[in-house]
Coordinates of C-alpha atoms and ligand atoms in Angstrom, one line a residue:
Chain A
X1 CA 5.5 -1.0 186.1
X2 CA 4.8 -1.8 181.9
X3 CA 8.1 -2.0 180.0
X4 CA 7.6 -0.5 176.7
X5 CA 10.4 -1.2 174.1
X6 CA 10.4 1.2 170.9
X7 CA 11.9 -1.2 168.4
X8 CA 12.1 1.5 165.5
X9 CA 15.9 2.8 164.6
X10 CA 14.0 6.2 163.6
X11 CA 14.0 6.7 167.6
X12 CA 11.2 9.2 169.0
X13 CA 10.1 10.0 165.6
X14 CA 9.2 6.7 164.7
X15 CA 5.3 5.2 164.1
X16 CA 6.0 2.3 166.4
X17 CA 6.3 5.3 169.6
X18 CA 3.3 6.8 168.4
X19 CA 1.6 3.9 168.5
X20 CA 3.1 2.5 171.9
X21 CA 2.1 6.5 173.1
X22 CA -1.6 5.6 171.8
X23 CA -1.3 2.2 174.1
X24 CA 0.3 4.5 177.1
X25 CA -2.7 7.0 176.6
X26 CA -5.4 4.3 177.0
X27 CA -3.8 2.5 180.3
X28 CA -3.5 5.6 181.8
X29 CA -7.4 5.6 181.5
X30 CA -8.1 2.5 183.5
X31 CA -4.9 2.9 185.8
X32 CA -2.2 4.9 187.1
X33 CA 0.4 1.8 186.6
X34 CA 3.9 3.5 185.2
X35 CA 5.0 3.3 181.5
X36 CA 8.4 3.1 180.8
X37 CA 9.7 3.4 177.0
X38 CA 13.0 2.4 175.6
X39 CA 14.6 2.2 172.6
X40 CA 15.5 -0.9 171.3
X41 CA 19.5 0.4 170.4
X42 CA 20.3 1.7 174.1
X43 CA 19.2 -1.9 174.6
X44 CA 21.1 -4.0 171.9
X45 CA 24.1 -1.6 172.0
X46 CA 24.9 -1.0 175.5
X47 CA 22.4 -1.0 178.3
X48 CA 21.4 -4.9 177.9
X49 CA 22.2 -5.7 181.5
X50 CA 20.1 -2.8 182.7
X51 CA 17.2 -4.0 180.7
X52 CA 17.5 -7.7 182.0
X53 CA 17.7 -6.1 186.2
X54 CA 14.3 -3.5 185.3
X55 CA 12.5 -6.4 183.3
X56 CA 12.6 -8.3 186.5
X57 CA 10.5 -5.4 188.0
X58 CA 7.9 -5.1 185.3
X59 CA 4.3 -6.7 184.9
X60 CA 3.9 -6.5 181.4
X61 CA 6.4 -6.2 178.4
X62 CA 5.3 -4.3 175.0
X63 CA 7.4 -4.9 171.8
X64 CA 6.6 -1.8 169.7
X65 CA 7.9 -2.7 166.3
X66 CA 7.0 -2.4 162.9
X67 CA 6.6 -4.7 160.1
X68 CA 9.9 -5.2 157.9
X69 CA 10.2 -7.9 155.2
X70 CA 7.1 -9.5 156.6
X71 CA 9.0 -10.0 159.8
X72 CA 10.5 -8.3 162.7
X73 CA 13.2 -6.2 162.2
X74 CA 16.6 -7.6 162.5
X75 CA 17.5 -5.6 165.5
X76 CA 14.4 -7.4 167.3
X77 CA 15.5 -10.7 166.6
X78 CA 18.5 -9.8 167.3
X79 CA 17.2 -8.5 171.1
X80 CA 15.3 -11.9 171.4
X81 CA 18.3 -13.8 170.4
X82 CA 20.2 -12.4 173.0
X83 CA 17.6 -13.3 175.6
X84 CA 17.6 -16.4 174.7
X85 CA 21.4 -16.9 175.3
X86 CA 22.3 -14.9 177.8
X87 CA 19.5 -14.7 180.4
X88 CA 16.1 -17.0 179.5
X89 CA 16.7 -18.5 182.9
X90 CA 16.3 -15.6 184.7
X91 CA 13.5 -13.7 182.4
X92 CA 9.9 -13.0 184.4
X93 CA 6.9 -15.1 183.2
X94 CA 5.2 -11.9 182.6
X95 CA 2.8 -11.2 179.3
X96 CA 4.6 -10.1 176.4
X97 CA 2.2 -7.5 174.1
X98 CA 3.1 -6.4 170.7
X99 CA 2.2 -3.0 169.2
X100 CA 2.9 -3.2 165.8
X101 CA 2.4 -1.1 162.1
X102 CA 3.1 -2.2 158.9
X103 CA 3.2 0.2 155.3
X104 CA 0.4 -2.1 153.6
X105 CA -3.0 -1.7 154.0
X106 CA -4.2 -5.2 155.1
X107 CA -2.8 -5.3 158.7
X108 CA -3.3 -9.4 158.3
X109 CA 0.3 -9.1 156.9
X110 CA 1.5 -8.6 159.9
X111 CA 0.9 -12.2 160.9
X112 CA 4.3 -13.7 160.9
X113 CA 5.5 -11.1 163.0
X114 CA 3.1 -11.8 165.7
X115 CA 3.8 -15.7 165.4
X116 CA 7.5 -15.2 166.0
X117 CA 6.9 -13.5 168.8
X118 CA 4.7 -15.8 170.1
X119 CA 7.4 -18.7 169.4
X120 CA 10.0 -16.7 171.2
X121 CA 7.9 -16.7 174.4
X122 CA 6.9 -20.7 174.1
X123 CA 10.7 -21.0 174.0
X124 CA 11.7 -18.8 177.0
X125 CA 8.6 -19.8 179.1
X126 CA 6.7 -16.4 179.3
X127 CA 3.8 -15.5 178.0
X128 CA 2.7 -14.3 174.8
X129 CA -0.4 -11.9 175.3
X130 CA -1.4 -11.2 172.1
X131 CA -0.8 -8.0 169.5
X132 CA -2.1 -5.0 167.8
X133 CA -1.5 -4.4 164.3
X134 CA -2.4 -0.8 162.3
X135 CA -2.1 -1.6 159.2
X136 CA -1.2 2.0 156.8
X137 CA -0.1 2.7 160.0
X138 CA 2.1 6.2 158.5
X139 CA -1.6 7.3 157.4
X140 CA -3.2 6.5 160.6
X141 CA -0.8 8.4 162.8
X142 CA -1.1 11.2 160.2
X143 CA -5.0 11.8 160.1
X144 CA -4.8 11.1 164.1
X145 CA -2.3 14.0 164.4
X146 CA -4.2 16.3 162.1
X147 CA -7.2 15.3 163.7
X148 CA -9.2 14.4 160.8
X149 CA -12.9 13.2 161.6
X150 CA -12.9 10.9 164.4
X151 CA -15.1 8.7 162.3
X152 CA -12.0 7.7 159.8
X153 CA -10.3 6.3 163.3
X154 CA -12.6 5.5 165.9
X155 CA -12.3 2.0 165.4
X156 CA -8.1 2.1 165.8
X157 CA -8.7 4.0 169.0
X158 CA -11.5 0.9 169.7
X159 CA -8.8 -1.1 169.7
X160 CA -6.2 0.3 171.6
X161 CA -8.4 0.9 174.1
X162 CA -8.8 -3.0 174.0
X163 CA -5.8 -4.6 174.2
X164 CA -4.9 -1.3 177.3
X165 CA -7.3 -3.0 179.2
X166 CA -6.1 -6.3 178.3
X167 CA -2.6 -5.2 179.5
X168 CA -3.3 -3.2 182.7
X169 CA -4.9 -6.9 183.7
X170 CA -2.4 -8.9 182.3
X171 CA -4.9 -11.2 180.1
X172 CA -4.1 -12.4 176.8
X173 CA -6.5 -11.5 174.1
X174 CA -6.5 -12.8 170.2
X175 CA -4.6 -10.5 168.1
X176 CA -6.2 -7.3 166.7
X177 CA -5.9 -6.2 163.2
X178 CA -7.4 -2.8 163.0
X179 CA -7.3 -0.4 160.2
X180 CA -8.9 3.5 159.7
X181 CA -12.2 3.8 157.8
X182 CA -10.1 5.4 154.8
X183 CA -10.7 3.1 151.8
X184 CA -7.5 1.1 150.4
X185 CA -7.8 3.4 147.0
X186 CA -7.2 6.5 149.0
X187 CA -4.3 5.6 150.4
X188 CA -2.7 4.1 148.0
X189 CA -3.3 7.2 146.0
X190 CA -2.0 9.3 148.9
X191 CA 1.3 7.4 149.0
X192 CA 2.0 7.8 146.0
X193 CA 1.7 11.5 146.2
X194 CA 4.5 11.2 149.0
X195 CA 6.8 9.5 147.1
X196 CA 6.5 11.7 143.9
X197 CA 7.3 14.8 146.1
X198 CA 9.8 13.3 148.3
X199 CA 11.3 12.1 145.0
X200 CA 11.4 15.3 143.2
X201 CA 12.5 17.1 145.9
X202 CA 15.4 15.0 146.0
X203 CA 16.7 15.4 142.2
Chain B
X1 CA 23.4 -17.3 138.8
X2 CA 21.9 -18.2 142.4
X3 CA 22.8 -15.8 145.1
X4 CA 23.4 -17.5 148.4
X5 CA 22.8 -15.3 151.8
X6 CA 23.8 -17.4 154.7
X7 CA 25.2 -17.1 158.3
X8 CA 27.5 -19.5 158.2
X9 CA 31.2 -19.4 159.3
X10 CA 34.3 -20.1 157.4
X11 CA 34.6 -23.4 159.5
X12 CA 30.7 -24.1 158.5
X13 CA 31.1 -23.3 155.1
X14 CA 34.1 -25.5 154.7
X15 CA 32.5 -28.6 156.2
X16 CA 29.4 -28.2 154.8
X17 CA 31.2 -27.9 151.2
X18 CA 29.6 -25.4 150.3
X19 CA 32.8 -23.4 149.7
X20 CA 33.5 -25.7 146.8
X21 CA 30.3 -24.7 145.1
X22 CA 30.9 -23.1 141.2
X23 CA 31.9 -19.6 141.2
X24 CA 30.4 -19.1 138.1
X25 CA 27.0 -20.5 139.4
X26 CA 27.0 -19.3 143.0
X27 CA 27.6 -15.8 144.2
X28 CA 27.8 -15.8 148.2
X29 CA 26.2 -12.8 151.0
X30 CA 28.0 -13.8 154.2
X31 CA 25.6 -11.9 156.8
X32 CA 28.1 -12.1 159.4
X33 CA 29.5 -9.2 158.5
X34 CA 26.9 -6.8 158.1
X35 CA 27.2 -4.6 161.5
X36 CA 24.4 -1.8 160.7
X37 CA 20.9 -2.4 160.8
X38 CA 18.4 -0.6 158.4
X39 CA 17.3 3.0 159.6
X40 CA 13.8 3.3 158.1
X41 CA 14.9 6.2 156.4
X42 CA 13.2 5.1 152.9
X43 CA 16.8 7.1 151.4
X44 CA 16.7 4.1 149.3
X45 CA 13.7 4.5 147.7
X46 CA 13.2 8.3 148.0
X47 CA 16.8 9.9 148.0
X48 CA 19.1 7.3 146.2
X49 CA 17.0 5.1 144.4
X50 CA 18.0 1.7 144.3
X51 CA 20.7 1.9 147.1
X52 CA 20.8 2.4 150.6
X53 CA 22.3 5.3 152.2
X54 CA 24.6 3.1 154.4
X55 CA 27.9 2.7 152.6
X56 CA 29.3 -0.3 153.7
X57 CA 29.4 -3.3 151.3
X58 CA 25.7 -4.4 151.7
X59 CA 24.6 -0.5 150.7
X60 CA 23.9 -2.6 146.9
X61 CA 21.9 -5.2 148.0
X62 CA 18.8 -4.8 145.7
X63 CA 21.2 -4.4 142.6
X64 CA 23.2 -7.2 143.5
X65 CA 19.7 -9.4 143.7
X66 CA 18.8 -7.9 140.7
X67 CA 21.5 -9.7 138.8
X68 CA 20.4 -13.5 140.0
X69 CA 17.7 -15.8 139.2
X70 CA 17.2 -17.4 142.7
X71 CA 17.9 -16.2 145.7
X72 CA 18.5 -19.1 148.2
X73 CA 18.6 -18.1 152.0
X74 CA 20.8 -20.5 154.6
X75 CA 19.7 -19.2 158.2
X76 CA 19.6 -20.5 161.6
X77 CA 16.3 -21.4 162.7
X78 CA 15.3 -18.3 165.1
X79 CA 11.7 -18.8 166.5
X80 CA 10.1 -18.7 162.8
X81 CA 12.2 -15.8 161.7
X82 CA 15.8 -16.0 159.8
X83 CA 18.7 -15.3 162.3
X84 CA 19.2 -12.1 163.0
X85 CA 22.3 -11.0 160.5
X86 CA 20.2 -12.5 157.6
X87 CA 17.2 -10.4 158.6
X88 CA 19.5 -8.0 158.6
X89 CA 21.0 -8.4 155.3
X90 CA 16.8 -8.9 153.9
X91 CA 16.0 -5.7 155.7
X92 CA 19.1 -3.8 153.8
X93 CA 17.7 -5.4 150.7
X94 CA 14.4 -3.8 149.9
X95 CA 15.9 -1.3 147.4
X96 CA 14.9 -4.5 145.0
X97 CA 11.4 -3.3 144.7
X98 CA 10.2 0.5 144.0
X99 CA 8.3 2.1 146.8
X100 CA 5.1 2.0 144.9
X101 CA 2.4 -0.1 145.7
X102 CA 0.4 -2.4 143.7
X103 CA -2.6 -4.7 144.3
X104 CA -1.7 -8.5 143.7
X105 CA -4.1 -10.9 144.7
X106 CA -6.2 -9.0 146.5
X107 CA -3.3 -7.7 148.5
X108 CA -1.0 -4.7 148.5
X109 CA 2.3 -5.0 147.6
X110 CA 5.1 -3.0 145.9
X111 CA 5.9 -2.4 142.6
X112 CA 8.8 -3.7 140.6
X113 CA 12.1 -2.3 139.9
X114 CA 13.6 -4.7 138.1
X115 CA 10.6 -6.2 135.5
X116 CA 12.4 -10.2 136.1
X117 CA 11.5 -13.9 137.4
X118 CA 13.3 -14.3 141.0
X119 CA 12.8 -17.8 142.9
X120 CA 13.1 -17.6 146.4
X121 CA 14.4 -20.8 148.3
X122 CA 15.4 -21.0 152.0
X123 CA 16.9 -23.8 154.3
X124 CA 16.7 -23.4 158.0
X125 CA 18.7 -25.6 160.4
X126 CA 18.7 -25.9 164.0
X127 CA 19.2 -28.6 166.7
X128 CA 15.5 -27.8 168.3
X129 CA 12.6 -26.8 165.6
X130 CA 9.3 -26.9 166.7
X131 CA 6.8 -26.9 164.6
X132 CA 5.2 -23.7 165.2
X133 CA 8.5 -22.3 164.2
X134 CA 8.4 -24.3 160.9
X135 CA 5.0 -23.4 160.1
X136 CA 5.8 -19.8 160.8
X137 CA 9.1 -19.9 159.0
X138 CA 7.3 -21.2 155.8
X139 CA 5.0 -18.4 156.2
X140 CA 7.4 -15.9 156.3
X141 CA 9.3 -17.5 153.3
X142 CA 5.7 -17.6 151.2
X143 CA 5.3 -13.6 152.0
X144 CA 8.9 -13.0 150.9
X145 CA 8.3 -14.5 148.0
X146 CA 5.4 -12.4 147.6
X147 CA 6.4 -9.1 148.0
X148 CA 9.3 -9.6 145.7
X149 CA 7.1 -11.0 143.0
X150 CA 8.8 -14.3 142.8
X151 CA 8.4 -18.1 143.1
X152 CA 8.9 -19.8 146.0
X153 CA 11.5 -22.7 145.2
X154 CA 11.9 -25.0 148.5
X155 CA 11.8 -24.4 152.2
X156 CA 13.9 -27.2 154.0
X157 CA 14.6 -27.9 158.0
X158 CA 17.7 -29.6 159.0
X159 CA 19.9 -30.0 162.2
X160 CA 23.0 -28.9 161.0
X161 CA 24.0 -26.7 158.0
X162 CA 26.9 -29.4 156.9
X163 CA 23.4 -31.3 154.9
X164 CA 22.5 -27.6 153.2
X165 CA 24.6 -28.6 150.1
X166 CA 22.6 -31.8 149.5
X167 CA 19.4 -29.8 149.1
X168 CA 21.2 -27.4 147.0
X169 CA 22.4 -29.6 144.6
Ligands
FMN1 C1 13.5 -2.3 155.4 C2 11.8 -2.3 155.6 C3 11.0 -3.2 155.1 C4 9.7 -3.1 155.5 N1 8.8 -4.0 155.2 C5 8.0 -3.6 155.2 C6 6.5 -5.0 154.9 O1 6.9 -6.0 154.7 N2 5.4 -4.8 154.8 C7 4.8 -3.3 155.1 O2 3.6 -4.1 154.8 N3 5.7 -2.6 155.5 C8 6.9 -2.3 155.0 N4 7.7 -1.7 155.7 C9 7.1 -0.6 156.0 C10 7.0 -0.2 157.5 O3 6.3 -1.1 158.6 C11 6.1 1.0 157.8 O4 6.7 2.2 157.2 C12 6.1 1.4 159.3 O5 5.4 2.5 159.6 C13 7.5 2.1 160.4 O6 7.6 2.2 161.6 P1 8.4 2.8 162.3 O7 8.5 4.5 162.0 O8 8.1 2.9 163.4 O9 10.0 2.8 161.9 C14 9.1 -2.2 155.6 C15 9.8 -0.5 155.7 C16 11.1 -0.8 156.1 C17 12.2 0.1 156.3

């Protein structure tokens, strides 16, 4: 079983959940390993003990988290703290992967987030398996969901496929930084149009 | 005016002497009092611009930061991040900037809401800080300073918060 955590407080509708779904779809192409997706809120608020039990039966952990203020969202730091404080000894030595997305265009801005998860893995004695960062994540989701020409997001699909193979085989990969083929200026204009529309509607 | 965002208990504030800093120069935000996480709704950008939609005492963090010249973070070193409570305050502070993007030094960042200089500094404390954690923390503080369109003041590491006051002097 592959244990995935959707770390966005937006829950089911979040981009993090969407990108975990992409990974899950790719994993299913290679194997019939079950993927379980849980919301972080349920784990840190009331289900921590269940999480600790369940993770012992997992082959890998996948943290699906957005970039918040250049790092991990606070609720994810909280989860890492809880594991460190309460059950570091019992935590299985399984590979930990990261699926992350961000609002800015350049996926490289995710770097501290990956490093924080790696540092945590080193401290609790488990293995950092690598991560994928999707630049302009909200837009990548829209162009995929609207089935715009595949050439715009072919590279994203290829990168998720690469990570899926690694997760399925329990191997580590170099961090993957992926973007769509939509130019930065186009994304910026599109995002501004959306922000202005929302501001007008909320007046 | 400096704004100190910290995760210290009353006792630690006393033993470090931070509680004696002059009130006309320092304002404090105790992150241990926060209990609601950002829900990612962008309400502070698009519904009530400048204010978080969660109506607690951290609702106006953006405005508070706009009133100071320097933000100093005092946080337990947590794998290269700030502790979860301090990070929570920062996550709840994004209304300090606009949602709109601009390109600075070849990278996308947010436009300023408040056109003013801001210095951003941090002190990380903890008993067993690794080199890798230190490097990540430095990178994180640097990224924060750039994204706030501010400048970096200092980034320090120490075993205990008791030594923090010397750094601030
Ligand atoms: C509190 C907060 C902080 C954010 N900080 C950043 C940031 O530092 N860099 C960035 O590129 N995007 C940032 N974003 C944008 C999110 O990463 C982006 O909207 C992402 O798609 C959200 O994913 P989700 O739907 O899974 O929550 C931030 C969003 C929020 C709500």
